[in-house]
Coordinates of C-alpha atoms in Angstrom, one line a residue:
Chain W
M1062 CA 93.6 112.1 150.4
V1063 CA 93.2 114.4 147.8
G1064 CA 95.6 115.3 145.1
G1065 CA 96.6 115.1 142.0
H1066 CA 97.1 112.0 139.0
R1067 CA 100.6 112.9 138.0
C1068 CA 103.5 113.7 140.7
D1069 CA 107.3 114.3 141.1
E1070 CA 109.2 112.2 143.0
A1071 CA 109.3 114.6 146.2
I1072 CA 105.3 114.7 146.3
A1073 CA 105.0 111.2 146.0
G1074 CA 107.6 110.6 149.0
T1075 CA 105.6 113.0 151.0
A1076 CA 101.7 111.4 149.9
R1077 CA 103.9 107.7 151.0
R1078 CA 104.9 109.0 154.4
V1079 CA 101.2 110.8 154.9
G1080 CA 99.8 107.3 154.1
A1081 CA 102.3 105.4 156.1
L1082 CA 101.3 107.8 159.2
L1083 CA 97.8 107.4 158.4
A1084 CA 97.5 103.8 158.4
K1085 CA 99.7 103.6 161.6
A1086 CA 97.2 106.1 163.1
G1087 CA 93.8 103.8 162.4
A1088 CA 92.4 105.9 159.7
T1089 CA 91.4 104.4 156.7
V1090 CA 92.7 105.7 153.4
V1091 CA 89.7 107.0 150.8
C1092 CA 90.9 108.6 147.8
G1093 CA 90.5 108.5 143.7
G1094 CA 92.4 105.4 143.3
L1095 CA 94.2 105.8 140.6
G1096 CA 98.2 106.7 139.6
G1097 CA 100.3 109.8 141.4
A1098 CA 99.8 111.3 144.5
M1099 CA 96.9 108.5 145.0
E1100 CA 99.0 105.9 143.9
A1101 CA 101.8 106.7 146.8
V1102 CA 99.3 107.6 149.7
C1103 CA 97.7 103.6 149.2
A1104 CA 101.6 102.3 149.1
G1105 CA 102.3 104.3 152.2
A1106 CA 99.2 102.9 153.9
K1107 CA 99.7 99.1 152.5
E1108 CA 103.1 99.5 153.9
A1109 CA 102.4 99.9 157.4
G1110 CA 99.6 97.6 157.4
G1111 CA 96.3 100.2 156.5
L1112 CA 93.1 99.9 154.6
T1113 CA 92.4 101.6 151.3
V1114 CA 89.7 102.5 149.5
G1115 CA 90.1 104.1 146.0
I1116 CA 87.1 106.0 144.3
L1117 CA 87.0 105.6 140.9
P1118 CA 86.0 107.7 137.7
G1119 CA 85.3 104.9 135.3
E1120 CA 83.0 101.9 135.2
D1121 CA 86.3 99.6 135.5
K1122 CA 87.7 98.7 138.8
R1123 CA 91.0 97.5 137.1
A1124 CA 91.9 100.8 136.6
A1125 CA 93.1 101.4 140.4
N1126 CA 96.5 101.3 141.4
P1127 CA 97.8 98.3 143.4
Y1128 CA 97.8 99.8 146.5
V1129 CA 93.7 100.1 147.0
D1130 CA 92.2 97.4 148.7
I1131 CA 88.1 98.2 148.2
P1132 CA 88.1 99.8 144.6
L1133 CA 85.1 101.4 143.9
A1134 CA 84.0 101.8 140.3
S1135 CA 81.8 104.8 140.2
G1136 CA 80.9 105.3 136.3
L1137 CA 80.7 108.9 137.5
G1138 CA 83.2 110.8 135.3
Y1139 CA 85.0 113.7 137.8
T1140 CA 81.8 114.2 139.7
R1141 CA 83.1 111.1 141.5
N1142 CA 85.3 113.6 143.2
T1143 CA 82.3 114.9 145.6
L1144 CA 82.4 111.3 147.0
V1145 CA 86.1 110.9 147.8
V1146 CA 85.5 114.0 149.9
G1147 CA 82.3 113.2 151.2
C1148 CA 83.7 109.8 152.2
A1149 CA 86.2 111.3 154.7
D1150 CA 86.1 113.0 157.7
I1151 CA 88.9 115.0 157.5
V1152 CA 90.9 116.3 153.9
I1153 CA 94.6 116.0 153.5
A1154 CA 95.6 117.9 150.3
L1155 CA 98.7 117.6 148.4
P1156 CA 99.8 119.3 145.4
G1157 CA 97.4 118.5 142.3
E1158 CA 95.4 120.6 139.6
Y1159 CA 91.8 122.1 139.5
G1160 CA 90.1 118.4 140.1
T1161 CA 92.0 118.5 143.7
L1162 CA 90.1 122.4 143.7
S1163 CA 87.4 121.0 143.8
E1164 CA 87.2 118.7 146.1
I1165 CA 89.0 121.0 148.7
A1166 CA 86.1 123.1 147.9
F1167 CA 83.7 120.6 148.2
A1168 CA 85.2 119.4 151.7
L1169 CA 85.3 123.2 152.8
N1170 CA 81.7 123.7 151.6
G1171 CA 80.3 120.6 153.7
K1172 CA 82.2 122.5 156.9
K1173 CA 85.2 119.7 157.0
P1174 CA 88.6 120.5 158.2
V1175 CA 90.8 120.9 155.1
I1176 CA 94.5 120.3 155.9
G1177 CA 97.0 121.4 152.8
L1178 CA 100.4 120.4 152.2
G1179 CA 101.9 122.0 149.4
S1180 CA 98.4 122.4 147.8
W1181 CA 96.2 125.8 147.0
N1182 CA 95.8 127.9 149.4
I1183 CA 92.0 128.5 149.9
E1184 CA 90.8 130.7 152.6
G1185 CA 89.5 128.2 155.4
M1186 CA 92.4 125.3 154.9
R1187 CA 94.8 124.5 157.5
Q1188 CA 98.4 124.6 155.7
V1189 CA 100.9 122.4 157.1
D1190 CA 104.7 121.8 156.3
T1191 CA 105.3 118.1 157.0
P1192 CA 103.5 114.8 156.7
E1193 CA 103.6 114.8 160.3
E1194 CA 102.8 118.2 161.5
A1195 CA 99.1 117.0 159.4
I1196 CA 99.0 113.7 161.1
L1197 CA 99.2 115.5 164.4
L1198 CA 96.8 118.4 162.9
V1199 CA 94.4 115.3 162.6
K1200 CA 94.3 113.5 165.8
K1201 CA 94.1 117.3 167.6
L1202 CA 91.0 117.4 165.2
V1203 CA 89.4 114.1 165.7
R1204 CA 90.5 114.7 169.7
K1205 CA 88.1 117.5 169.4
N1206 CA 85.2 116.1 167.3
K1207 CA 84.9 113.6 169.6
T1208 CA 84.7 115.9 172.2
D1209 CA 81.9 118.3 170.6
R1210 CA 79.6 115.4 170.5
Chain F
M1314 CA 76.2 131.2 135.6
V1315 CA 77.6 130.2 138.9
G1316 CA 77.0 132.1 142.2
G1317 CA 75.8 132.4 145.6
H1318 CA 72.5 131.4 147.2
R1319 CA 72.9 134.9 149.3
C1320 CA 73.9 137.9 147.5
D1321 CA 73.1 141.8 148.4
E1322 CA 71.3 144.2 146.2
A1323 CA 74.7 145.2 144.0
I1324 CA 75.5 141.8 143.0
A1325 CA 71.6 141.2 142.4
G1326 CA 71.7 144.1 140.1
T1327 CA 75.1 142.7 138.4
A1328 CA 73.4 139.7 138.1
R1329 CA 70.1 140.7 136.4
R1330 CA 72.0 143.0 134.1
V1331 CA 74.2 139.8 133.0
G1332 CA 70.8 137.1 132.7
A1333 CA 69.5 140.0 130.6
L1334 CA 72.6 140.5 128.1
L1335 CA 73.0 136.6 128.2
A1336 CA 69.3 136.5 126.6
K1337 CA 70.0 139.5 124.5
A1338 CA 72.9 137.3 123.0
G1339 CA 70.6 134.4 122.2
A1340 CA 72.2 132.0 124.5
T1341 CA 70.0 129.8 127.3
V1342 CA 70.7 130.6 130.8
V1343 CA 72.2 127.5 132.9
C1344 CA 72.3 127.9 136.7
G1345 CA 71.4 125.8 139.9
G1346 CA 68.4 127.4 140.0
L1347 CA 67.8 128.8 143.5
G1348 CA 67.4 132.3 145.3
G1349 CA 70.2 134.8 145.3
A1350 CA 72.4 135.3 142.1
M1351 CA 71.0 132.3 140.9
E1352 CA 67.5 134.2 140.8
A1353 CA 68.7 137.7 139.9
V1354 CA 70.3 136.1 136.6
C1355 CA 67.2 134.1 135.8
A1356 CA 64.9 137.5 136.1
G1357 CA 67.4 138.9 133.9
A1358 CA 66.5 136.5 131.3
K1359 CA 63.3 136.6 131.7
E1360 CA 62.8 140.4 131.3
A1361 CA 64.7 139.8 127.9
G1362 CA 62.8 137.2 126.6
G1363 CA 65.3 134.3 127.4
L1364 CA 64.8 130.8 128.0
T1365 CA 66.5 129.5 131.9
V1366 CA 67.3 126.5 133.5
G1367 CA 68.0 125.9 136.5
I1368 CA 69.6 122.2 138.2
L1369 CA 68.3 122.0 141.8
P1370 CA 69.9 119.9 144.5
G1371 CA 66.5 118.4 145.8
E1372 CA 64.8 115.9 144.2
D1373 CA 60.9 118.6 144.4
K1374 CA 61.1 121.1 141.3
R1375 CA 58.9 123.4 143.4
A1376 CA 61.9 124.9 145.2
A1377 CA 62.9 126.4 141.7
N1378 CA 62.8 130.2 141.8
P1379 CA 60.0 131.6 139.7
Y1380 CA 62.0 132.5 137.1
V1381 CA 63.3 129.4 135.7
D1382 CA 61.4 127.8 132.8
I1383 CA 63.1 124.6 133.0
P1384 CA 63.4 123.3 136.8
L1385 CA 65.7 119.5 137.0
A1386 CA 65.0 118.5 139.9
S1387 CA 68.7 116.0 140.7
G1388 CA 68.4 114.9 144.3
L1389 CA 72.2 114.9 143.9
G1390 CA 72.5 117.5 146.7
Y1391 CA 76.0 119.8 146.0
T1392 CA 77.3 117.1 143.6
R1393 CA 74.4 118.8 141.0
N1394 CA 77.3 121.5 141.0
T1395 CA 79.5 119.8 138.6
L1396 CA 75.9 119.5 136.0
V1397 CA 75.4 123.0 136.1
V1398 CA 79.0 123.1 135.0
G1399 CA 78.8 120.3 132.6
C1400 CA 75.8 121.8 130.6
A1401 CA 77.7 125.5 130.0
D1402 CA 79.8 126.0 127.1
I1403 CA 81.3 129.1 129.0
V1404 CA 80.9 129.6 133.0
I1405 CA 80.2 133.3 134.5
A1406 CA 81.2 133.2 138.0
L1407 CA 79.7 135.7 140.1
P1408 CA 80.4 135.8 143.5
G1409 CA 79.9 132.8 145.8
E1410 CA 81.4 131.0 148.6
Y1411 CA 82.5 127.4 148.2
G1412 CA 80.1 125.8 146.3
T1413 CA 80.9 128.5 143.5
L1414 CA 84.3 127.9 143.9
S1415 CA 83.7 124.4 143.6
E1416 CA 81.9 125.0 140.3
I1417 CA 84.8 127.3 139.1
A1418 CA 87.5 124.3 139.7
F1419 CA 84.9 122.2 137.6
A1420 CA 85.2 124.0 134.7
L1421 CA 88.5 124.8 135.0
N1422 CA 88.8 121.1 135.1
G1423 CA 87.3 120.6 132.0
K1424 CA 88.6 123.7 130.1
K1425 CA 85.9 125.5 129.9
P1426 CA 86.4 129.1 130.2
V1427 CA 85.3 130.9 133.0
I1428 CA 85.0 134.5 133.4
G1429 CA 85.1 136.1 136.7
L1430 CA 82.7 139.0 137.7
G1431 CA 83.6 140.1 141.5
S1432 CA 83.6 136.1 142.6
W1433 CA 87.2 133.8 143.1
N1434 CA 90.0 134.3 141.9
I1435 CA 92.0 131.9 140.8
E1436 CA 94.6 131.0 138.0
G1437 CA 93.4 130.3 134.7
M1438 CA 89.8 132.5 135.1
R1439 CA 89.9 135.9 132.9
Q1440 CA 88.9 138.7 135.0
V1441 CA 86.3 141.1 133.6
D1442 CA 84.7 144.1 136.1
T1443 CA 81.3 145.0 134.5
P1444 CA 78.0 142.6 132.9
E1445 CA 79.0 144.2 129.8
E1446 CA 82.7 143.2 129.8
A1447 CA 81.8 139.8 130.3
I1448 CA 79.1 139.6 127.5
L1449 CA 82.0 141.0 125.1
L1450 CA 83.9 138.2 126.4
V1451 CA 81.7 135.4 125.5
K1452 CA 80.6 136.7 122.1
K1453 CA 84.4 136.5 121.4
L1454 CA 84.5 132.9 123.4
V1455 CA 81.9 131.6 121.0
R1456 CA 83.1 133.5 117.8
K1457 CA 86.8 131.9 118.6
N1458 CA 85.3 128.2 119.5
K1459 CA 83.4 128.2 116.0
T1460 CA 86.5 129.5 114.4
D1461 CA 89.0 126.9 116.0
R1462 CA 86.6 123.1 114.8
Chain O
M1386 CA 73.7 92.3 147.8
V1387 CA 70.7 94.4 147.3
G1388 CA 67.6 94.3 148.9
G1389 CA 64.8 96.7 150.9
H1390 CA 65.1 98.6 154.1
R1391 CA 62.8 96.9 155.6
C1392 CA 62.4 93.0 156.1
D1393 CA 60.6 90.3 158.0
E1394 CA 62.5 88.0 160.5
A1395 CA 62.5 85.3 157.8
I1396 CA 64.1 87.7 154.7
A1397 CA 66.7 89.1 157.8
G1398 CA 67.6 84.7 158.6
T1399 CA 68.7 84.5 154.4
A1400 CA 70.3 87.8 154.3
R1401 CA 72.6 87.3 157.4
R1402 CA 73.2 83.6 156.2
V1403 CA 74.0 85.1 152.4
G1404 CA 76.1 87.4 154.6
A1405 CA 78.2 85.0 156.6
L1406 CA 78.8 82.6 153.6
L1407 CA 80.1 85.3 151.4
A1408 CA 82.6 86.7 154.3
K1409 CA 84.1 82.8 154.6
A1410 CA 84.5 82.7 151.1
G1411 CA 86.6 85.8 151.4
A1412 CA 84.3 88.4 149.6
T1413 CA 83.9 91.9 150.5
V1414 CA 80.2 93.0 151.0
V1415 CA 79.2 96.2 149.7
C1416 CA 75.3 97.0 150.1
G1417 CA 73.3 100.6 150.8
G1418 CA 74.7 100.5 154.1
L1419 CA 71.2 101.3 156.1
G1420 CA 68.8 98.8 158.1
G1421 CA 67.1 95.5 157.1
A1422 CA 68.1 92.9 154.8
M1423 CA 71.3 95.4 154.4
E1424 CA 71.8 95.2 157.8
A1425 CA 71.1 91.3 158.4
V1426 CA 73.6 90.9 155.3
C1427 CA 76.4 93.1 157.4
A1428 CA 75.9 91.5 160.4
G1429 CA 76.5 87.8 159.2
A1430 CA 79.5 89.3 157.3
K1431 CA 80.8 90.4 160.7
E1432 CA 79.9 87.3 162.3
A1433 CA 82.3 85.5 159.9
G1434 CA 85.0 88.0 160.2
G1435 CA 84.2 89.9 156.7
L1436 CA 84.6 93.3 155.6
T1437 CA 81.4 95.4 154.6
V1438 CA 80.7 98.1 152.9
G1439 CA 77.6 100.5 152.8
I1440 CA 77.2 103.4 150.3
L1441 CA 74.7 105.5 152.1
P1442 CA 72.2 107.8 150.0
G1443 CA 72.8 110.6 152.5
E1444 CA 75.6 112.8 153.4
D1445 CA 75.9 111.7 157.1
K1446 CA 77.9 108.0 157.9
R1447 CA 76.4 108.3 161.3
A1448 CA 72.8 106.9 159.3
A1449 CA 74.6 103.5 158.4
N1450 CA 73.9 100.4 160.1
P1451 CA 76.1 99.2 163.0
Y1452 CA 77.6 96.0 161.3
V1453 CA 79.1 98.4 158.2
D1454 CA 83.4 98.6 158.3
I1455 CA 83.5 101.4 156.0
P1456 CA 80.6 104.0 155.5
L1457 CA 80.1 106.2 152.1
A1458 CA 78.1 109.3 152.5
S1459 CA 77.3 110.0 149.2
G1460 CA 74.7 112.0 149.6
L1461 CA 73.3 111.3 146.1
G1462 CA 70.2 110.0 147.4
Y1463 CA 68.6 106.9 145.5
T1464 CA 71.1 107.5 142.7
R1465 CA 73.9 105.8 145.3
N1466 CA 71.7 102.4 143.9
T1467 CA 74.2 102.7 140.5
L1468 CA 76.9 103.1 142.8
V1469 CA 76.4 100.0 144.7
V1470 CA 75.8 97.5 141.9
G1471 CA 78.8 99.6 139.8
C1472 CA 81.2 98.5 142.6
A1473 CA 80.3 94.9 142.7
D1474 CA 80.9 91.9 140.5
I1475 CA 78.3 90.0 141.2
V1476 CA 74.6 91.1 142.9
I1477 CA 73.0 88.4 145.3
A1478 CA 69.1 90.1 145.1
L1479 CA 67.3 89.7 148.3
P1480 CA 63.3 90.6 148.7
G1481 CA 62.9 94.7 147.6
E1482 CA 60.9 97.2 146.9
Y1483 CA 61.6 99.7 143.6
G1484 CA 65.1 100.7 145.1
T1485 CA 65.7 96.7 144.8
L1486 CA 64.1 96.5 141.1
S1487 CA 66.2 100.0 139.7
E1488 CA 69.7 97.7 141.5
I1489 CA 69.1 94.9 139.1
A1490 CA 68.2 96.4 136.3
F1491 CA 71.5 98.5 136.3
A1492 CA 73.4 95.1 136.8
L1493 CA 71.6 93.6 134.1
N1494 CA 73.0 97.0 131.8
G1495 CA 76.2 96.5 132.9
K1496 CA 76.0 92.8 131.9
K1497 CA 77.0 91.8 135.4
P1498 CA 75.4 88.6 137.0
V1499 CA 72.2 88.9 139.2
I1500 CA 71.4 86.4 141.4
G1501 CA 68.1 86.6 142.9
L1502 CA 66.9 84.9 146.3
G1503 CA 63.2 85.8 146.4
S1504 CA 63.3 89.0 145.1
W1505 CA 62.1 90.4 141.7
N1506 CA 61.7 87.7 138.3
I1507 CA 63.6 89.6 135.6
E1508 CA 64.5 88.2 132.3
G1509 CA 68.3 87.7 132.8
M1510 CA 68.7 87.2 136.1
R1511 CA 69.7 83.8 137.5
Q1512 CA 67.0 82.7 140.1
V1513 CA 67.9 80.2 143.8
D1514 CA 65.9 79.2 146.0
T1515 CA 68.8 79.1 149.4
P1516 CA 71.8 80.6 150.5
E1517 CA 73.9 78.0 149.9
E1518 CA 73.2 77.8 146.4
A1519 CA 73.7 81.4 145.9
I1520 CA 77.0 81.2 147.5
L1521 CA 77.8 77.9 145.0
L1522 CA 76.8 80.1 142.3
V1523 CA 79.0 83.1 143.1
K1524 CA 81.8 80.5 143.1
K1525 CA 81.2 79.2 140.1
L1526 CA 80.8 82.6 138.6
V1527 CA 84.3 83.9 140.0
R1528 CA 86.0 81.0 138.1
K1529 CA 84.6 81.3 135.1
N1530 CA 85.5 85.0 135.5
K1531 CA 89.0 84.3 136.1
T1532 CA 89.3 81.5 133.3
D1533 CA 87.8 83.8 130.5
R1534 CA 90.4 86.1 131.3
Chain P
M990 CA 59.9 109.4 128.1
V991 CA 62.2 106.6 128.5
G992 CA 63.1 103.5 125.7
G993 CA 66.1 102.1 123.9
H994 CA 68.6 103.9 122.2
R995 CA 67.7 101.0 118.9
C996 CA 64.3 100.7 118.0
D997 CA 62.6 99.4 115.0
E998 CA 60.4 101.8 112.2
A999 CA 57.0 101.1 114.3
I1000 CA 58.5 102.0 117.6
A1001 CA 60.4 105.0 115.9
G1002 CA 56.4 105.6 114.7
T1003 CA 54.9 105.3 118.3
A1004 CA 57.8 107.5 119.7
R1005 CA 57.2 110.6 117.0
R1006 CA 53.6 110.6 117.4
V1007 CA 54.2 110.8 121.8
G1008 CA 56.3 113.4 121.2
A1009 CA 53.9 115.3 118.9
L1010 CA 51.1 114.5 121.5
L1011 CA 53.2 115.8 124.1
A1012 CA 54.1 118.9 122.7
K1013 CA 50.5 119.8 121.5
A1014 CA 49.9 119.4 124.9
G1015 CA 52.3 122.0 126.2
A1016 CA 54.5 119.3 128.1
T1017 CA 58.2 119.6 128.1
V1018 CA 59.9 116.4 126.7
V1019 CA 63.0 115.5 128.5
C1020 CA 64.7 112.3 127.4
G1021 CA 68.0 110.7 127.3
G1022 CA 68.9 112.8 124.4
L1023 CA 70.4 110.0 121.9
G1024 CA 69.1 107.9 119.3
G1025 CA 66.5 105.6 118.5
A1026 CA 63.2 105.8 120.5
M1027 CA 65.1 109.0 122.2
E1028 CA 65.6 111.0 119.0
A1029 CA 61.7 109.9 117.4
V1030 CA 60.0 111.5 120.0
C1031 CA 62.4 114.5 120.1
A1032 CA 61.7 114.7 116.0
G1033 CA 57.9 114.3 117.0
A1034 CA 58.0 117.2 119.5
K1035 CA 60.2 119.5 117.8
E1036 CA 57.7 119.3 114.1
A1037 CA 54.8 120.4 116.7
G1038 CA 56.3 122.8 118.0
G1039 CA 57.4 121.6 121.1
L1040 CA 60.5 122.2 123.6
T1041 CA 63.1 119.4 123.9
V1042 CA 65.9 118.3 126.9
G1043 CA 68.8 115.6 126.8
I1044 CA 70.4 114.8 129.4
L1045 CA 73.3 112.8 128.0
P1046 CA 75.5 110.0 129.2
G1047 CA 78.5 112.1 128.5
E1048 CA 80.8 114.8 128.2
D1049 CA 80.0 116.0 125.1
K1050 CA 76.9 117.6 124.1
R1051 CA 77.5 117.6 120.6
A1052 CA 76.1 113.6 121.1
A1053 CA 72.4 114.7 121.6
N1054 CA 70.2 114.0 118.4
P1055 CA 69.9 116.8 116.2
Y1056 CA 66.0 117.6 117.9
V1057 CA 67.4 118.2 121.2
D1058 CA 67.1 122.0 122.1
I1059 CA 68.8 122.0 125.6
P1060 CA 71.5 119.1 126.1
L1061 CA 72.9 118.6 129.2
A1062 CA 76.2 117.3 129.1
S1063 CA 76.3 115.3 132.5
G1064 CA 79.0 112.9 132.1
L1065 CA 77.6 110.9 134.4
G1066 CA 77.3 107.1 132.6
Y1067 CA 74.4 105.9 132.9
T1068 CA 73.9 106.9 136.5
R1069 CA 72.3 109.8 134.6
N1070 CA 69.2 107.7 134.2
T1071 CA 68.3 108.8 137.6
L1072 CA 68.2 112.8 136.2
V1073 CA 65.6 111.8 133.0
V1074 CA 63.4 110.1 135.5
G1075 CA 64.2 113.2 138.2
C1076 CA 63.3 115.6 135.7
A1077 CA 59.7 114.1 134.6
D1078 CA 56.4 114.6 136.1
I1079 CA 55.3 111.4 134.2
V1080 CA 57.0 109.1 132.9
I1081 CA 55.8 107.0 129.3
A1082 CA 58.0 104.3 128.6
L1083 CA 58.2 102.8 125.1
P1084 CA 60.4 99.5 124.1
G1085 CA 63.6 99.2 125.8
E1086 CA 66.0 97.3 127.7
Y1087 CA 68.1 97.2 131.3
G1088 CA 68.2 101.0 131.1
T1089 CA 65.3 101.6 130.3
L1090 CA 63.7 99.3 133.4
S1091 CA 66.3 100.9 135.5
E1092 CA 64.3 104.1 134.3
I1093 CA 61.1 102.7 135.1
A1094 CA 61.8 101.3 138.6
F1095 CA 63.4 104.6 139.6
A1096 CA 60.0 106.6 138.2
L1097 CA 57.9 103.7 141.0
N1098 CA 60.1 104.4 143.7
G1099 CA 59.7 108.2 143.2
K1100 CA 55.9 107.1 143.0
K1101 CA 55.8 109.2 140.2
P1102 CA 53.2 107.5 137.6
V1103 CA 55.1 105.2 134.5
I1104 CA 52.7 104.8 131.5
G1105 CA 54.2 101.8 130.1
L1106 CA 53.4 101.9 125.9
G1107 CA 54.7 98.3 124.4
S1108 CA 57.8 98.5 127.4
W1109 CA 58.0 96.4 130.7
N1110 CA 55.3 94.9 132.6
I1111 CA 55.8 95.7 136.0
E1112 CA 53.5 96.2 139.1
G1113 CA 52.8 99.6 139.5
M1114 CA 52.6 101.0 136.1
R1115 CA 49.6 102.1 134.1
Q1116 CA 49.5 100.0 130.3
V1117 CA 48.3 101.7 127.2
D1118 CA 48.2 100.7 123.6
T1119 CA 48.8 103.3 122.4
P1120 CA 50.0 107.1 121.9
E1121 CA 46.4 108.7 122.0
E1122 CA 45.5 106.6 124.9
A1123 CA 48.8 107.7 127.0
I1124 CA 48.3 111.3 126.5
L1125 CA 44.7 111.3 127.3
L1126 CA 46.3 109.1 130.8
V1127 CA 48.8 112.3 131.2
K1128 CA 46.2 114.6 131.3
K1129 CA 44.0 112.8 133.5
L1130 CA 47.2 112.7 135.7
V1131 CA 48.1 116.4 135.4
R1132 CA 44.2 117.6 136.4
K1133 CA 44.1 115.1 139.5
N1134 CA 47.6 116.0 140.8
K1135 CA 46.6 119.7 140.3
T1136 CA 43.2 118.9 142.1
D1137 CA 45.4 117.3 144.9
R1138 CA 47.1 120.4 145.5

């Protein structure tokens, strides 16, 4: 999941719902580990019994939000954005700023599916309107991926 | 300079002109060090007596195009895109694909000016139509930067 | 855990025992995710019901050994060594070559405890002779760390 | 050149001499760009008319010492150590702490020659006693490298 470190309540609600649905589907949630949309998606995943990984920009793992199970203190600054995406099979993009855009670009560059949910609108992304649609698309992509191999 | 590793003759001509104008203005050209627009901008800079740095994705510096003076073999893969931008004061974006978009996003995230010349159109970029306009804008931004301090 | 990607049966046995003891102590095992000592430590941790993270050099997570729960495909090449260490609270060093030495150096540079078990002998490391001694020392260091805060 | 960010006058004198000899031999000096031995080697290289590259840990290139011609602000923290080495053909190691050791390890791991001059003593390094001996060895290695291809 990629998205901003600042978010309003509506976005937080969406992120939390995305996290819960991902966890129920058995997915591990990987994100940047900080606050805002990242915290909300982790909180949702934990409520639904999921596992969360946070790839932090700094060297101190205590910067992770309280819903991160596995905090990875990269010390790479914003360059860690490439790792968040590198670790994902599918990227769900929530609203965010240029950091989020860089993650979308890296994912598309690596030919990974990017599902937009109120985020940037870049050619090659798949746009959906609700967390439920996002998860349906994730499941479809996972099935397709398995069949392709 | 950021731009694609594949480019047609028109883009190569533009890139070469950008390189030459940057070199004449006394700027060091930093790019990804490979072919396409990267090679053309380096070729232009060398013709005009400039200095060129290529930050390569792989571990072998022999992958650099022949116009790179200082090849830095990062071994970081596409993550090196953040370094190309991190080393620049001002980013000129030529046509390119998602790799170029990631560099634009990283530059805007770091609050660096990004001048678009037939590249992506992202909010916050400054779009120009010719290499000459790009260099005029570079010079203006450099002056402004000096006055601001 | 840091250690070589090639190892003989004796080292594999030691690594497996270290993994099992760490898992029983409730620790998450983070390693480079490939074969050799890395695979053995993950296998041991999984047998004891633990959780394993593998930070891989390449972009394809299928390179992870079969006992890695969370494969992180960094795409950073050997530079990922700094991440393996950056994610750990305490580093246990098993026999390995220069890659292992770089991880020991990074850990000591970051003032993290490094426990040597038949590995390099660098000033500042704490040397032990058996997996059991290593885990006793880990537990002691964790307690000390908690008291210090 | 790798070496500590703190150094006494004797080490600074050695580093300055190494820088001057490298510049006279036509080599570009790549280092970590900060103070101490890094600053001294750059100062020596500049006095002899050479070119210097500093790969900085932070995002602000103004942290470079005044003798760095091309400051690269990596933003990667200590992980930038792998880049300093990755960009070199031959590594000269001056006295330094664990950061220097990590660079020696990375260089040996990448099968690059590492010449020690009062630095760590790791198997596989080539130890010399004076800057002059170091440069003689550099020249010999460069010739050998050319013949090998």
